[in-house]
Coordinates of C-alpha atoms in Angstrom, one line a residue:
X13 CA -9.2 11.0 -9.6
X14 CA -8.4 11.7 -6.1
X15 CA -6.4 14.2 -4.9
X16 CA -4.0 11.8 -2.6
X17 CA -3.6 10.3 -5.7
X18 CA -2.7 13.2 -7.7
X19 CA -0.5 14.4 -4.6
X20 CA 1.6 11.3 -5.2
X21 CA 1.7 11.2 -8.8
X22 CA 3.2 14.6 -8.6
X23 CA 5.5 13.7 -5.5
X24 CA 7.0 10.7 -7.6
X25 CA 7.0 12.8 -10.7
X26 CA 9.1 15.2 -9.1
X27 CA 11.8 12.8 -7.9
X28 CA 11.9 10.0 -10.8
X29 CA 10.9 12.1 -13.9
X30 CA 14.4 12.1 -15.4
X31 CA 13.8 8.4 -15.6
X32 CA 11.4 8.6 -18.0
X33 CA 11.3 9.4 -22.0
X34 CA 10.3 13.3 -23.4
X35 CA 6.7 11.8 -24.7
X36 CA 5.9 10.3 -20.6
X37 CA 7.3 13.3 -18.8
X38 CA 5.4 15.4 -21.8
X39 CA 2.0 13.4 -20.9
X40 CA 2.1 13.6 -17.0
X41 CA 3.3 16.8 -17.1
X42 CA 0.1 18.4 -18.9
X43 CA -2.3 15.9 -17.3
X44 CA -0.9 16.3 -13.6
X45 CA 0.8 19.4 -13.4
X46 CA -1.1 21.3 -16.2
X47 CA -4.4 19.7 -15.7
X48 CA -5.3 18.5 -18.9
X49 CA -8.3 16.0 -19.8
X50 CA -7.3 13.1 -21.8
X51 CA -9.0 14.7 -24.6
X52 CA -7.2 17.7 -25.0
X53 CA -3.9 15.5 -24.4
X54 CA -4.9 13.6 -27.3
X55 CA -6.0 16.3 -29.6
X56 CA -2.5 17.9 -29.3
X57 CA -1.0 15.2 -30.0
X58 CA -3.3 13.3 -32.7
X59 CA -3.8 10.4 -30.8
X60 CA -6.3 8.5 -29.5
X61 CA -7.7 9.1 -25.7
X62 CA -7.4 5.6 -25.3
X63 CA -3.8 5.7 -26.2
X64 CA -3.1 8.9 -24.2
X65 CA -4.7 6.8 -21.2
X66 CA -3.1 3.8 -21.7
X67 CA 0.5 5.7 -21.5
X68 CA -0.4 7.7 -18.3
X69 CA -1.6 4.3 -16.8
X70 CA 1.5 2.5 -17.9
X71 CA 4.0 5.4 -17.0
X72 CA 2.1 5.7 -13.1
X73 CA 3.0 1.9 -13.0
X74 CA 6.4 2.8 -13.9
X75 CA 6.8 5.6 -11.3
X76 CA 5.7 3.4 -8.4
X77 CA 8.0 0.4 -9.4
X78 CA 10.8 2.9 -9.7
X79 CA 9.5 4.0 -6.0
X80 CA 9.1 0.6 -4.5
X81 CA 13.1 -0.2 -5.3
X82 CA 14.3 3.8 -4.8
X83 CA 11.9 4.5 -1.9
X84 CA 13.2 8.0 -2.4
X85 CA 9.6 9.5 -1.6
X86 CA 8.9 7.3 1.4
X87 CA 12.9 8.6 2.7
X88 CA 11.4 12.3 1.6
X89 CA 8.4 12.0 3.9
X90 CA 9.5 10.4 6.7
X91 CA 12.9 12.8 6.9
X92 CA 9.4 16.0 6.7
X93 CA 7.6 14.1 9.6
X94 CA 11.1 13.4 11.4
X95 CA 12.1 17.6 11.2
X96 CA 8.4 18.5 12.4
X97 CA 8.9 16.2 15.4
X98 CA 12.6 18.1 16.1
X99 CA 11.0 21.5 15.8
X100 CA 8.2 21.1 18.1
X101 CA 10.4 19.2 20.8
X102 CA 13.2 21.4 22.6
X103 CA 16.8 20.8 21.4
X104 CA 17.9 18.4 24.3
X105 CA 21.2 16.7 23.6
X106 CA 19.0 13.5 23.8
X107 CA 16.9 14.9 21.1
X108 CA 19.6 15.2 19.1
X109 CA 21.0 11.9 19.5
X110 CA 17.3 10.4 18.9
X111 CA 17.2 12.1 15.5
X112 CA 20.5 11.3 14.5
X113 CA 19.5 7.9 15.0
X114 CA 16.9 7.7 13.0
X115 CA 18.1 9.2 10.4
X116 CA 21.0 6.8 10.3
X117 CA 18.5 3.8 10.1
X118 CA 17.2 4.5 6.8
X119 CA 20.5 4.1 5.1

């Protein structure tokens, strides 16, 4: 597994997990956060790896739907690439006004 992908698992953990039931925040959690194998997931819980595997893969699914209708990660990132930009330009009243502006777009 890739670490971008990892990144963004994490990323749309953080921001949709409250969407999800105890067992699929208790399954990403160790293999995401806590770095679990499948293996291990499945031996704590006396299941199968396949059925361990088949519930991350189902609950990713989830996350990104939830993420294509919220876009609460895409607003996330673009609002961190939007504050770099501000910082590294001088505070001009038409900086300002540019940034303002943008912001007011993704509403």
């Amino acid at each position: 597994m890739g670490l971008e992908k990892t990144t963004r698992m994490n990323y749309l953990f953080d921001f949709y997990q409250e969407l999800l039931t105890p067992k699929q925040r208790s399954y990403m959690m160790l293999y995401y956060l806590d770095d679990h194998s499948l293996g291990e997931i499945a031996e704590e819980y006396n299941i199968t790896r396949q059925a361990v595997y088949d519930n991350i893969r189902r609950t990713e699914a989830m996350l990104e739907e939830y993420e294509a209708k919220l876009q609460l990660f895409d607003k996330f990132q673009r609002r961190q690439e939007l504050v770099s930009t501000f910082e590294k330009n001088p505070f001009t009243e038409e900086n300002i006004h540019k940034f303002l502006s943008e912001l007011k777009e993704w509403d």
